[in-house]
Amino acid sequence: IAAQQISELLQQPERQAGSEKTIFFGPITRVDKANATGRNCWKLDELK
């Protein structure tokens, strides 16, 4: 969900860079073998 919110924020060209301070936060979730998915676990090469 946070990625979607950030994407929507960045797609608003009428906002001037630095015109407002935005902070995103959420619960901290420990990622391990039991709960790792493609949504919360990725390889750096996949992002390039």
mmCIF file of C-alpha atoms in Angstrom:
data_model
loop_
_atom_site.group_PDB
_atom_site.id
_atom_site.type_symbol
_atom_site.label_atom_id
_atom_site.label_comp_id
_atom_site.label_asym_id
_atom_site.label_seq_id
_atom_site.Cartn_x
_atom_site.Cartn_y
_atom_site.Cartn_z
ATOM 1 C CA ILE A 1 0.000 0.000 0.000
ATOM 2 C CA ALA A 2 2.792 2.424 0.838
ATOM 3 C CA ALA A 3 4.355 1.933 -2.600
ATOM 4 C CA GLN A 4 1.040 2.859 -4.219
ATOM 5 C CA GLN A 5 0.734 5.978 -2.042
ATOM 6 C CA ILE A 6 4.277 7.060 -2.896
ATOM 7 C CA SER A 7 3.633 6.439 -6.598
ATOM 8 C CA GLU A 8 0.478 8.572 -6.503
ATOM 9 C CA LEU A 9 2.320 11.336 -4.655
ATOM 10 C CA LEU A 10 5.141 11.409 -7.212
ATOM 11 C CA GLN A 11 2.692 11.543 -10.126
ATOM 12 C CA GLN A 12 1.389 14.979 -9.158
ATOM 13 C CA PRO A 13 3.481 17.362 -11.302
ATOM 14 C CA GLU A 14 1.675 20.468 -10.010
ATOM 15 C CA ARG A 15 3.487 20.111 -6.681
ATOM 16 C CA GLN A 16 6.774 21.966 -6.546
ATOM 17 C CA ALA A 17 9.720 19.947 -5.268
ATOM 18 C CA GLY A 18 10.266 20.658 -1.580
ATOM 19 C CA SER A 19 6.971 22.539 -1.216
ATOM 20 C CA GLU A 20 5.790 20.247 1.575
ATOM 21 C CA LYS A 21 7.212 17.656 3.930
ATOM 22 C CA THR A 22 5.687 14.201 3.557
ATOM 23 C CA ILE A 23 6.347 11.294 5.895
ATOM 24 C CA PHE A 24 5.206 7.720 5.340
ATOM 25 C CA PHE A 25 5.236 5.261 8.206
ATOM 26 C CA GLY A 26 3.707 1.941 9.074
ATOM 27 C CA PRO A 27 4.101 -1.003 11.350
ATOM 28 C CA ILE A 28 7.472 -2.712 11.384
ATOM 29 C CA THR A 29 7.182 -6.317 10.255
ATOM 30 C CA ARG A 30 10.004 -8.804 10.591
ATOM 31 C CA VAL A 31 10.474 -10.655 7.303
ATOM 32 C CA ASP A 32 11.606 -14.273 7.505
ATOM 33 C CA LYS A 33 11.202 -17.470 5.471
ATOM 34 C CA ALA A 34 7.657 -17.987 6.750
ATOM 35 C CA ASN A 35 6.259 -14.657 5.543
ATOM 36 C CA ALA A 36 8.582 -13.549 2.722
ATOM 37 C CA THR A 37 6.742 -12.850 -0.529
ATOM 38 C CA GLY A 38 7.434 -10.973 -3.744
ATOM 39 C CA ARG A 39 5.806 -7.940 -2.138
ATOM 40 C CA ASN A 40 8.260 -7.617 0.719
ATOM 41 C CA CYS A 41 11.340 -9.467 -0.517
ATOM 42 C CA TRP A 42 13.254 -8.855 -3.742
ATOM 43 C CA LYS A 43 16.707 -9.004 -5.282
ATOM 44 C CA LEU A 44 18.558 -5.801 -6.073
ATOM 45 C CA ASP A 45 19.123 -6.971 -9.666
ATOM 46 C CA GLU A 46 15.335 -7.109 -10.166
ATOM 47 C CA LEU A 47 15.083 -3.385 -9.424
ATOM 48 C CA LYS A 48 17.722 -2.330 -11.959
#
